[in-house]
mmCIF file of C-alpha atoms and ligand atoms in Angstrom:
data_model
loop_
_atom_site.group_PDB
_atom_site.id
_atom_site.type_symbol
_atom_site.label_atom_id
_atom_site.label_comp_id
_atom_site.label_asym_id
_atom_site.label_seq_id
_atom_site.Cartn_x
_atom_site.Cartn_y
_atom_site.Cartn_z
ATOM 1 C CA GLY A 1 14.077 -196.885 -23.496
ATOM 2 C CA LYS A 2 11.014 -197.437 -24.882
ATOM 3 C CA GLY A 3 13.128 -197.188 -28.519
ATOM 4 C CA GLU A 4 11.057 -196.816 -31.788
ATOM 5 C CA TYR A 5 7.707 -197.588 -29.795
ATOM 6 C CA ASP A 6 5.308 -193.562 -28.070
ATOM 7 C CA HIS A 7 4.744 -195.732 -25.065
ATOM 8 C CA PHE A 8 6.555 -198.844 -22.771
ATOM 9 C CA MET A 9 3.051 -200.645 -23.196
ATOM 10 C CA LEU A 10 3.329 -200.467 -27.120
ATOM 11 C CA LYS A 11 6.938 -201.821 -26.887
ATOM 12 C CA GLU A 12 6.481 -204.671 -23.775
ATOM 13 C CA ILE A 13 2.739 -206.092 -25.986
ATOM 14 C CA ASN A 14 5.201 -206.656 -29.858
ATOM 15 C CA GLU A 15 7.853 -207.583 -26.791
ATOM 16 C CA GLN A 16 5.492 -210.429 -26.422
ATOM 17 C CA PRO A 17 6.950 -212.904 -29.666
ATOM 18 C CA THR A 18 10.616 -212.940 -26.986
ATOM 19 C CA ALA A 19 8.617 -213.130 -24.023
ATOM 20 C CA LEU A 20 7.375 -216.589 -24.675
ATOM 21 C CA ALA A 21 10.545 -218.020 -26.733
ATOM 22 C CA GLN A 22 11.847 -217.585 -23.291
ATOM 23 C CA ALA A 23 9.243 -219.008 -21.082
ATOM 24 C CA LEU A 24 9.679 -221.626 -24.035
ATOM 25 C CA GLU A 25 12.954 -221.977 -23.920
ATOM 26 C CA GLY A 26 14.108 -225.291 -22.961
ATOM 27 C CA ARG A 27 11.377 -226.426 -21.874
ATOM 28 C CA ILE A 28 9.907 -228.289 -24.308
ATOM 29 C CA ASP A 29 12.727 -230.939 -25.300
ATOM 30 C CA PRO A 30 13.190 -231.308 -28.883
ATOM 31 C CA ASP A 31 13.928 -234.251 -29.715
ATOM 32 C CA THR A 32 11.285 -236.025 -27.475
ATOM 33 C CA GLY A 33 8.468 -233.005 -27.469
ATOM 34 C CA ARG A 34 7.700 -233.316 -23.664
ATOM 35 C CA ILE A 35 8.063 -230.853 -21.176
ATOM 36 C CA ALA A 36 10.856 -230.268 -20.365
ATOM 37 C CA LEU A 37 10.924 -228.048 -16.407
ATOM 38 C CA SER A 38 13.546 -229.439 -14.736
ATOM 39 C CA ASP A 39 12.366 -228.742 -11.296
ATOM 40 C CA PHE A 40 9.298 -230.628 -12.303
ATOM 41 C CA GLU A 41 10.238 -234.164 -12.936
ATOM 42 C CA PRO A 42 7.131 -236.278 -14.504
ATOM 43 C CA GLY A 43 6.379 -237.389 -11.047
ATOM 44 C CA THR A 44 6.579 -234.418 -9.177
ATOM 45 C CA PHE A 45 2.488 -233.324 -8.964
ATOM 46 C CA GLU A 46 1.851 -237.445 -8.027
ATOM 47 C CA ASP A 47 0.098 -237.388 -5.043
ATOM 48 C CA ILE A 48 -2.310 -234.222 -5.597
ATOM 49 C CA GLU A 49 -5.773 -233.732 -5.189
ATOM 50 C CA SER A 50 -6.688 -230.684 -6.352
ATOM 51 C CA VAL A 51 -4.962 -227.185 -6.807
ATOM 52 C CA GLN A 52 -5.619 -223.039 -6.105
ATOM 53 C CA PHE A 53 -4.163 -221.161 -7.812
ATOM 54 C CA VAL A 54 -4.300 -218.117 -6.299
ATOM 55 C CA ALA A 55 -3.689 -214.521 -7.747
ATOM 56 C CA CYS A 56 -4.466 -210.390 -7.724
ATOM 57 C CA GLY A 57 -5.825 -208.333 -11.442
ATOM 58 C CA THR A 58 -5.517 -209.207 -14.278
ATOM 59 C CA SER A 59 -2.835 -211.922 -12.958
ATOM 60 C CA TYR A 60 -6.071 -213.250 -11.171
ATOM 61 C CA HIS A 61 -6.867 -214.186 -14.919
ATOM 62 C CA ALA A 62 -3.948 -216.129 -16.051
ATOM 63 C CA ALA A 63 -4.732 -217.939 -13.171
ATOM 64 C CA LEU A 64 -8.115 -218.515 -13.617
ATOM 65 C CA TYR A 65 -7.171 -219.153 -18.210
ATOM 66 C CA GLY A 66 -5.018 -221.580 -16.208
ATOM 67 C CA SER A 67 -7.370 -223.101 -14.044
ATOM 68 C CA LEU A 68 -10.005 -223.939 -15.753
ATOM 69 C CA ALA A 69 -7.679 -225.016 -18.397
ATOM 70 C CA LEU A 70 -6.396 -227.519 -15.503
ATOM 71 C CA ASN A 71 -10.704 -228.747 -14.805
ATOM 72 C CA GLN A 72 -10.957 -229.808 -18.284
ATOM 73 C CA ALA A 73 -7.954 -231.884 -18.658
ATOM 74 C CA GLY A 74 -9.042 -233.271 -15.233
ATOM 75 C CA VAL A 75 -7.764 -232.166 -12.896
ATOM 76 C CA GLN A 76 -10.041 -229.923 -10.078
ATOM 77 C CA SER A 77 -8.412 -226.792 -9.538
ATOM 78 C CA THR A 78 -10.370 -223.400 -8.180
ATOM 79 C CA ALA A 79 -9.061 -219.452 -9.301
ATOM 80 C CA LEU A 80 -9.523 -217.477 -6.656
ATOM 81 C CA LEU A 81 -8.801 -213.355 -6.064
ATOM 82 C CA ALA A 82 -6.058 -213.163 -3.522
ATOM 83 C CA ASN A 83 -7.253 -211.069 -1.519
ATOM 84 C CA GLU A 84 -10.422 -213.171 -0.699
ATOM 85 C CA TYR A 85 -8.951 -216.538 0.310
ATOM 86 C CA SER A 86 -7.984 -215.161 3.434
ATOM 87 C CA VAL A 87 -12.379 -215.352 4.334
ATOM 88 C CA SER A 88 -12.325 -217.120 1.194
ATOM 89 C CA ALA A 89 -10.742 -220.499 1.073
ATOM 90 C CA PRO A 90 -11.938 -223.653 0.293
ATOM 91 C CA PRO A 91 -10.170 -226.788 2.483
ATOM 92 C CA ILE A 92 -5.975 -227.185 2.369
ATOM 93 C CA ASP A 93 -5.125 -229.980 3.460
ATOM 94 C CA ASP A 94 -1.139 -231.432 2.586
ATOM 95 C CA ASP A 95 -2.676 -233.951 -0.805
ATOM 96 C CA THR A 96 -3.645 -229.438 -2.106
ATOM 97 C CA LEU A 97 -1.356 -226.985 -3.942
ATOM 98 C CA VAL A 98 -1.320 -224.341 -4.377
ATOM 99 C CA VAL A 99 1.094 -222.025 -7.181
ATOM 100 C CA ALA A 100 0.905 -218.530 -6.282
ATOM 101 C CA VAL A 101 1.029 -216.036 -9.932
ATOM 102 C CA THR A 102 2.402 -213.040 -9.850
ATOM 103 C CA GLN A 103 4.135 -210.072 -11.814
ATOM 104 C CA SER A 104 6.256 -209.012 -9.058
ATOM 105 C CA GLY A 105 6.104 -210.963 -6.917
ATOM 106 C CA GLU A 106 5.660 -208.590 -3.889
ATOM 107 C CA THR A 107 1.435 -207.817 -4.339
ATOM 108 C CA ALA A 108 0.944 -208.556 -0.313
ATOM 109 C CA ASP A 109 -2.295 -210.046 -0.654
ATOM 110 C CA THR A 110 -0.570 -213.045 -2.624
ATOM 111 C CA LEU A 111 2.006 -213.082 -0.119
ATOM 112 C CA ASN A 112 0.176 -213.598 2.397
ATOM 113 C CA ALA A 113 -2.988 -215.743 0.845
ATOM 114 C CA LEU A 114 0.221 -218.270 0.029
ATOM 115 C CA ARG A 115 1.232 -217.616 3.457
ATOM 116 C CA HIS A 116 -1.995 -218.615 4.033
ATOM 117 C CA ALA A 117 -1.780 -221.900 2.575
ATOM 118 C CA ALA A 118 1.655 -222.957 3.732
ATOM 119 C CA ASP A 119 0.400 -222.239 7.471
ATOM 120 C CA GLU A 120 -2.840 -224.859 6.710
ATOM 121 C CA GLY A 121 0.346 -227.476 5.093
ATOM 122 C CA ALA A 122 -0.603 -227.287 1.635
ATOM 123 C CA SER A 123 2.316 -227.457 -1.262
ATOM 124 C CA THR A 124 3.288 -224.228 -2.621
ATOM 125 C CA VAL A 125 4.073 -222.442 -5.896
ATOM 126 C CA THR A 126 5.176 -219.306 -7.304
ATOM 127 C CA VAL A 127 4.676 -218.727 -10.974
ATOM 128 C CA THR A 128 6.729 -215.519 -11.273
ATOM 129 C CA ASN A 129 8.584 -212.745 -13.050
ATOM 130 C CA VAL A 130 10.853 -211.126 -11.047
ATOM 131 C CA VAL A 131 14.302 -214.189 -9.724
ATOM 132 C CA GLY A 132 14.534 -213.652 -5.668
ATOM 133 C CA SER A 133 11.225 -211.185 -5.647
ATOM 134 C CA THR A 134 9.665 -212.214 -2.130
ATOM 135 C CA ALA A 135 7.225 -214.292 -3.583
ATOM 136 C CA ALA A 136 9.215 -216.984 -4.951
ATOM 137 C CA ARG A 137 11.709 -217.001 -1.938
ATOM 138 C CA GLU A 138 8.810 -217.805 -0.053
ATOM 139 C CA ALA A 139 6.930 -220.815 -2.032
ATOM 140 C CA ASP A 140 8.618 -224.092 -1.524
ATOM 141 C CA GLU A 141 8.889 -223.663 -5.579
ATOM 142 C CA ALA A 142 8.921 -221.719 -7.864
ATOM 143 C CA LEU A 143 9.043 -221.296 -11.908
ATOM 144 C CA PHE A 144 10.023 -217.661 -13.313
ATOM 145 C CA ILE A 145 8.110 -216.719 -16.375
ATOM 146 C CA ARG A 146 11.953 -215.133 -18.243
ATOM 147 C CA ALA A 147 9.599 -211.920 -19.517
ATOM 148 C CA GLY A 148 11.772 -209.290 -19.273
ATOM 149 C CA PRO A 149 11.430 -206.435 -16.660
ATOM 150 C CA GLU A 150 7.341 -204.701 -17.805
ATOM 151 C CA ILE A 151 7.237 -200.924 -17.612
ATOM 152 C CA GLY A 152 4.079 -199.985 -18.389
ATOM 153 C CA VAL A 153 1.582 -200.751 -14.952
ATOM 154 C CA ALA A 154 -0.956 -202.109 -17.203
ATOM 155 C CA ALA A 155 0.661 -205.342 -17.476
ATOM 156 C CA THR A 156 0.942 -207.472 -21.242
ATOM 157 C CA LYS A 157 2.908 -209.672 -21.870
ATOM 158 C CA THR A 158 3.362 -210.879 -17.675
ATOM 159 C CA PHE A 159 -0.245 -211.844 -19.074
ATOM 160 C CA SER A 160 1.164 -213.752 -21.751
ATOM 161 C CA SER A 161 3.822 -215.565 -19.948
ATOM 162 C CA GLN A 162 1.908 -216.594 -17.384
ATOM 163 C CA ALA A 163 -0.828 -218.160 -19.764
ATOM 164 C CA VAL A 164 2.141 -219.639 -21.059
ATOM 165 C CA MET A 165 3.947 -221.136 -18.137
ATOM 166 C CA LEU A 166 0.299 -222.888 -16.661
ATOM 167 C CA THR A 167 -0.185 -224.355 -19.591
ATOM 168 C CA LEU A 168 2.791 -225.940 -19.660
ATOM 169 C CA LEU A 169 2.759 -226.490 -15.458
ATOM 170 C CA GLY A 170 -0.755 -227.003 -15.808
ATOM 171 C CA GLN A 171 -0.163 -229.924 -18.520
ATOM 172 C CA ARG A 172 2.665 -232.466 -15.930
ATOM 173 C CA ILE A 173 -0.162 -231.891 -13.258
ATOM 174 C CA ALA A 174 -2.646 -233.538 -15.467
ATOM 175 C CA ALA A 175 -0.269 -235.954 -17.122
ATOM 176 C CA ASP A 176 0.748 -236.424 -13.331
ATOM 177 C CA GLN A 177 -2.999 -237.072 -12.143
ATOM 178 C CA ARG A 178 -2.997 -239.904 -15.104
ATOM 179 C CA GLY A 179 -0.244 -242.059 -14.086
ATOM 180 C CA ASP A 180 0.686 -241.562 -17.100
ATOM 181 C CA PRO A 181 4.170 -238.872 -16.957
ATOM 182 C CA SER A 182 5.134 -239.311 -20.069
ATOM 183 C CA ALA A 183 0.893 -237.748 -21.996
ATOM 184 C CA ASP A 184 1.459 -234.591 -22.508
ATOM 185 C CA ARG A 185 -0.846 -233.156 -24.955
ATOM 186 C CA SER A 186 1.658 -233.067 -27.818
ATOM 187 C CA SER A 187 -0.700 -231.335 -30.299
ATOM 188 C CA LEU A 188 -1.146 -229.160 -27.328
ATOM 189 C CA LEU A 189 3.373 -228.620 -27.086
ATOM 190 C CA ALA A 190 3.468 -228.206 -31.008
ATOM 191 C CA GLU A 191 1.258 -225.150 -30.266
ATOM 192 C CA LEU A 192 2.560 -223.441 -27.852
ATOM 193 C CA ALA A 193 5.804 -223.973 -29.760
ATOM 194 C CA ALA A 194 4.343 -222.051 -32.290
ATOM 195 C CA MET A 195 2.807 -219.312 -29.644
ATOM 196 C CA PRO A 196 5.694 -216.456 -30.721
ATOM 197 C CA ASP A 197 5.526 -216.566 -34.470
ATOM 198 C CA ALA A 198 1.623 -216.736 -34.346
ATOM 199 C CA ILE A 199 1.517 -213.700 -32.318
ATOM 200 C CA GLU A 200 4.549 -212.064 -34.740
ATOM 201 C CA ASP A 201 2.308 -212.429 -37.471
ATOM 202 C CA MET A 202 -1.297 -211.773 -35.622
ATOM 203 C CA LEU A 203 1.079 -208.282 -33.923
ATOM 204 C CA ALA A 204 1.947 -207.410 -38.112
ATOM 205 C CA VAL A 205 -2.080 -206.682 -39.573
ATOM 206 C CA SER A 206 -3.293 -206.259 -36.424
ATOM 207 C CA ASP A 207 -6.690 -204.561 -36.978
ATOM 208 C CA ALA A 208 -6.438 -203.563 -33.228
ATOM 209 C CA GLU A 209 -5.878 -199.677 -34.157
ATOM 210 C CA ALA A 210 -8.967 -199.374 -36.603
ATOM 211 C CA ILE A 211 -11.166 -201.011 -33.775
ATOM 212 C CA ALA A 212 -10.173 -198.111 -31.238
ATOM 213 C CA ASP A 213 -10.879 -195.340 -33.105
ATOM 214 C CA GLN A 214 -13.921 -196.917 -34.820
ATOM 215 C CA TYR A 215 -15.454 -197.240 -31.651
ATOM 216 C CA ALA A 216 -14.231 -194.877 -29.249
ATOM 217 C CA ASN A 217 -16.121 -191.894 -27.838
ATOM 218 C CA SER A 218 -19.062 -195.034 -26.619
ATOM 219 C CA GLN A 219 -20.899 -194.868 -23.890
ATOM 220 C CA SER A 220 -19.858 -198.642 -22.574
ATOM 221 C CA TYR A 221 -16.779 -202.035 -23.707
ATOM 222 C CA PHE A 222 -17.550 -205.205 -22.658
ATOM 223 C CA PHE A 223 -16.848 -208.102 -23.243
ATOM 224 C CA ILE A 224 -18.251 -211.386 -22.929
ATOM 225 C CA GLY A 225 -16.895 -215.117 -23.628
ATOM 226 C CA ARG A 226 -17.263 -218.465 -22.660
ATOM 227 C CA GLY A 227 -14.717 -221.155 -20.212
ATOM 228 C CA LEU A 228 -10.806 -219.830 -21.531
ATOM 229 C CA GLY A 229 -12.440 -216.898 -23.692
ATOM 230 C CA PHE A 230 -14.832 -215.873 -20.553
ATOM 231 C CA SER A 231 -11.027 -215.401 -18.191
ATOM 232 C CA VAL A 232 -10.396 -213.724 -21.851
ATOM 233 C CA ALA A 233 -13.355 -211.377 -21.001
ATOM 234 C CA LEU A 234 -12.144 -210.043 -17.692
ATOM 235 C CA GLU A 235 -8.329 -210.023 -18.407
ATOM 236 C CA GLY A 236 -9.796 -207.585 -21.937
ATOM 237 C CA ALA A 237 -12.188 -205.226 -19.851
ATOM 238 C CA LEU A 238 -9.871 -204.530 -17.349
ATOM 239 C CA LYS A 239 -6.830 -203.101 -18.920
ATOM 240 C CA PHE A 240 -9.883 -201.305 -21.538
ATOM 241 C CA LYS A 241 -10.819 -199.353 -17.935
ATOM 242 C CA GLU A 242 -7.437 -199.488 -16.666
ATOM 243 C CA ILE A 243 -5.505 -197.778 -20.056
ATOM 244 C CA THR A 244 -8.709 -195.856 -21.658
ATOM 245 C CA TYR A 245 -10.333 -194.265 -18.478
ATOM 246 C CA GLU A 246 -13.868 -196.036 -20.332
ATOM 247 C CA HIS A 247 -16.261 -198.432 -18.633
ATOM 248 C CA ALA A 248 -15.717 -201.751 -19.712
ATOM 249 C CA GLU A 249 -17.510 -204.352 -18.752
ATOM 250 C CA GLY A 250 -16.363 -208.709 -18.853
ATOM 251 C CA PHE A 251 -18.865 -210.930 -18.975
ATOM 252 C CA ALA A 252 -20.209 -215.360 -18.913
ATOM 253 C CA SER A 253 -21.140 -214.777 -22.765
ATOM 254 C CA GLY A 254 -24.230 -216.711 -21.088
ATOM 255 C CA GLU A 255 -23.902 -214.402 -18.121
ATOM 256 C CA LEU A 256 -24.742 -211.320 -20.453
ATOM 257 C CA LYS A 257 -28.943 -212.156 -20.293
ATOM 258 C CA HIS A 258 -29.297 -212.398 -16.371
ATOM 259 C CA GLY A 259 -29.089 -208.853 -16.136
ATOM 260 C CA PRO A 260 -26.076 -207.295 -18.589
ATOM 261 C CA LEU A 261 -28.615 -207.122 -21.313
ATOM 262 C CA ALA A 262 -30.851 -204.757 -19.276
ATOM 263 C CA LEU A 263 -27.139 -202.072 -20.505
ATOM 264 C CA VAL A 264 -26.665 -202.705 -24.323
ATOM 265 C CA THR A 265 -27.976 -200.434 -26.885
ATOM 266 C CA PRO A 266 -26.114 -199.292 -29.745
ATOM 267 C CA ASP A 267 -23.423 -196.883 -28.077
ATOM 268 C CA THR A 268 -21.716 -199.786 -26.460
ATOM 269 C CA PRO A 269 -19.866 -202.227 -28.459
ATOM 270 C CA VAL A 270 -19.510 -205.886 -27.484
ATOM 271 C CA PHE A 271 -16.805 -208.038 -28.337
ATOM 272 C CA ALA A 272 -17.053 -211.038 -28.208
ATOM 273 C CA VAL A 273 -14.235 -213.768 -27.208
ATOM 274 C CA PHE A 274 -14.188 -217.530 -29.423
ATOM 275 C CA THR A 275 -12.426 -219.615 -27.884
ATOM 276 C CA GLY A 276 -14.022 -223.318 -29.463
ATOM 277 C CA GLU A 277 -16.571 -223.061 -26.372
ATOM 278 C CA GLU A 278 -19.791 -224.070 -27.139
ATOM 279 C CA ASP A 279 -19.126 -221.322 -29.260
ATOM 280 C CA GLU A 280 -22.426 -221.038 -30.824
ATOM 281 C CA LYS A 281 -24.149 -220.178 -27.746
ATOM 282 C CA THR A 282 -22.427 -218.004 -27.889
ATOM 283 C CA LEU A 283 -22.100 -216.591 -31.144
ATOM 284 C CA LYS A 284 -26.059 -216.527 -30.440
ATOM 285 C CA ASN A 285 -25.378 -214.252 -26.673
ATOM 286 C CA ALA A 286 -23.948 -212.051 -29.115
ATOM 287 C CA GLU A 287 -26.374 -211.982 -31.794
ATOM 288 C CA GLU A 288 -28.420 -210.929 -29.229
ATOM 289 C CA ALA A 289 -26.650 -208.106 -28.207
ATOM 290 C CA GLN A 290 -26.074 -206.964 -31.454
ATOM 291 C CA THR A 291 -31.324 -207.429 -31.878
ATOM 292 C CA ARG A 292 -30.409 -204.228 -29.188
ATOM 293 C CA GLY A 293 -27.703 -202.846 -32.201
ATOM 294 C CA ALA A 294 -24.877 -203.029 -30.203
ATOM 295 C CA PRO A 295 -21.758 -203.565 -33.290
ATOM 296 C CA VAL A 296 -19.990 -206.461 -32.302
ATOM 297 C CA ILE A 297 -16.556 -207.740 -32.504
ATOM 298 C CA ALA A 298 -15.914 -211.265 -33.249
ATOM 299 C CA VAL A 299 -11.994 -212.369 -31.265
ATOM 300 C CA CYS A 300 -11.857 -215.329 -33.621
ATOM 301 C CA PRO A 301 -10.041 -217.031 -37.265
ATOM 302 C CA ALA A 302 -10.909 -216.294 -39.865
ATOM 303 C CA ASP A 303 -13.320 -219.471 -40.708
ATOM 304 C CA HIS A 304 -14.845 -218.718 -38.109
ATOM 305 C CA ARG A 305 -19.227 -218.757 -38.521
ATOM 306 C CA ALA A 306 -19.390 -215.478 -36.289
ATOM 307 C CA VAL A 307 -17.711 -213.886 -38.996
ATOM 308 C CA GLU A 308 -20.495 -213.609 -40.698
ATOM 309 C CA VAL A 309 -22.713 -212.909 -38.485
ATOM 310 C CA ALA A 310 -20.564 -209.553 -36.756
ATOM 311 C CA ASP A 311 -20.031 -206.602 -36.995
ATOM 312 C CA GLU A 312 -16.343 -206.582 -37.356
ATOM 313 C CA HIS A 313 -13.338 -208.723 -36.941
ATOM 314 C CA LEU A 314 -10.819 -209.010 -35.196
ATOM 315 C CA GLU A 315 -8.874 -211.638 -36.476
ATOM 316 C CA ILE A 316 -5.774 -214.481 -34.641
ATOM 317 C CA PRO A 317 -4.846 -216.949 -36.613
ATOM 318 C CA GLU A 318 -5.644 -221.159 -35.931
ATOM 319 C CA THR A 319 -4.369 -222.276 -32.576
ATOM 320 C CA ASP A 320 -5.124 -225.209 -29.532
ATOM 321 C CA SER A 321 -7.716 -224.269 -27.849
ATOM 322 C CA ASP A 322 -5.794 -224.137 -25.113
ATOM 323 C CA LEU A 323 -4.093 -220.752 -26.614
ATOM 324 C CA ALA A 324 -7.019 -219.055 -28.428
ATOM 325 C CA GLY A 325 -8.251 -216.823 -25.166
ATOM 326 C CA LEU A 326 -4.119 -216.103 -25.821
ATOM 327 C CA LEU A 327 -4.379 -215.223 -28.816
ATOM 328 C CA ALA A 328 -7.592 -212.998 -28.461
ATOM 329 C CA ASN A 329 -6.208 -211.681 -25.804
ATOM 330 C CA VAL A 330 -3.980 -210.357 -27.551
ATOM 331 C CA GLN A 331 -5.448 -207.937 -30.469
ATOM 332 C CA LEU A 332 -7.517 -207.265 -27.004
ATOM 333 C CA GLN A 333 -4.752 -205.223 -25.474
ATOM 334 C CA LEU A 334 -4.395 -203.746 -28.524
ATOM 335 C CA VAL A 335 -7.505 -201.901 -28.098
ATOM 336 C CA SER A 336 -7.461 -200.990 -25.579
ATOM 337 C CA TYR A 337 -3.893 -199.195 -26.387
ATOM 338 C CA TYR A 338 -5.113 -197.679 -29.614
ATOM 339 C CA ALA A 339 -8.299 -196.107 -27.958
ATOM 340 C CA ALA A 340 -6.227 -194.982 -24.796
ATOM 341 C CA ASP A 341 -4.204 -193.212 -27.701
ATOM 342 C CA LEU A 342 -7.089 -191.239 -28.650
ATOM 343 C CA LEU A 343 -7.832 -190.402 -26.265
ATOM 344 C CA ASP A 344 -4.597 -188.782 -24.999
ATOM 345 C CA ARG A 345 -4.110 -190.936 -22.034
ATOM 346 C CA PRO A 346 -1.152 -190.852 -19.526
ATOM 347 C CA ILE A 347 -0.722 -194.966 -21.282
ATOM 348 C CA ASP A 348 2.550 -196.406 -19.615
ATOM 349 C CA LYS A 349 1.627 -194.615 -16.105
ATOM 350 C CA PRO A 350 -1.982 -195.073 -14.869
ATOM 351 C CA ARG A 351 -3.889 -192.201 -12.603
ATOM 352 C CA ASN A 352 -4.253 -193.788 -8.937
ATOM 353 C CA LEU A 353 -2.163 -196.663 -10.126
ATOM 354 C CA ALA A 354 1.121 -198.096 -9.239
ATOM 355 C CA LYS A 355 2.999 -201.093 -10.616
ATOM 356 C CA SER A 356 3.848 -203.507 -7.622
ATOM 357 C CA VAL A 357 0.525 -202.790 -4.508
ATOM 358 C CA THR A 358 2.719 -203.949 -1.328
ATOM 359 C CA VAL A 359 -1.007 -202.825 0.717
ATOM 360 C CA GLU A 360 -2.938 -204.771 1.340
HETATM 361 C C1 F6R B 401 -3.433 -204.703 -14.273
HETATM 362 C C2 F6R B 401 -2.734 -204.616 -13.066
HETATM 363 C C3 F6R B 401 -2.445 -205.939 -12.418
HETATM 364 C C4 F6R B 401 -1.954 -206.227 -11.407
HETATM 365 C C5 F6R B 401 -2.319 -206.991 -10.075
HETATM 366 C C6 F6R B 401 -1.133 -208.274 -9.309
HETATM 367 O O1 F6R B 401 -2.273 -204.653 -15.971
HETATM 368 O O2 F6R B 401 -0.906 -205.287 -13.876
HETATM 369 O O3 F6R B 401 -4.169 -205.855 -12.126
HETATM 370 O O4 F6R B 401 -2.153 -207.872 -12.030
HETATM 371 O O5 F6R B 401 -1.515 -206.178 -9.471
HETATM 372 O O6 F6R B 401 0.712 -207.308 -9.320
HETATM 373 P P1 F6R B 401 1.167 -209.045 -9.119
HETATM 374 O O7 F6R B 401 0.994 -209.290 -11.196
HETATM 375 O O8 F6R B 401 2.343 -208.066 -9.888
HETATM 376 O O9 F6R B 401 1.216 -209.660 -8.622
#
């Protein structure tokens, strides 16, 4: 049941420290501090030349997160919408690894993409929450995120668990490609191990409810970010529209001036996600919105320069730049939750949506 919580969504947001601890359990060797993925021993991916992630919705945003992190680690990778894959997949061969990211493991679009990839000769991995799901059974290998059951239709803890598992998998692939399987980024792995506590601390003092309160009844809600922060901006907006029924959109920070700025008014709050990737540019983009009267809510650590510039601040703990977006996303989940609650929406079961989408 929901226990002390009014909704499963809030319960599941608060379960993230536990979910991530479960995801990480036994997967970072406590003695060496290195990745220990039992099905993916060092060297597993040494022949892989490129990685394609396929997924839908929130899982696509996690896939984008994983793909951008992999690119930054020097591995050629793309994230593709599974429902576009049959018409727009880049060339696939037996040096291609295709990673299906699907919480349920039953999403028809994602299964189709996985089957297409296998037909073309790719190696396949499924990252999923459901042991025994179709995607887990059909891929060459499966990596389970162990988030526990997610009842709310809006995916929350599974996004975070996917992001963590894709970070670990990505580091394994990058180390294999460098031909130095033991060259894990130990500082990143240490910060990963610290994620459950970091989220716990952040949840205990979040200002998300006050911010949702303050900006309720705005006309539209915009979310901007760069790099990994861009995937978080997309996810922040999807969650917001899904459960509040208000208009929300996510943009790459730098794209704001290429069109969307025409929509920016004092009635369109802008959530700016700072993940350490060219933050000065993102801040400048946020200031452009501010000049048009839009309130800017900076999602960043306490000592970040954006705090002085922005109208409001949602604080995230200091961490590795690969993980800051994950923390920012948790704050945005809370903003969506409280905004939807104020509007009295059926948070756990938004209209027209289903937890598992088994049609094309
Ligand atoms: C949004 C949401 C959906 C799913 C999408 C894919 O909150 O939950 O966008 O992420 O339908 O589902 P899975 O991950 O089961 O493939």
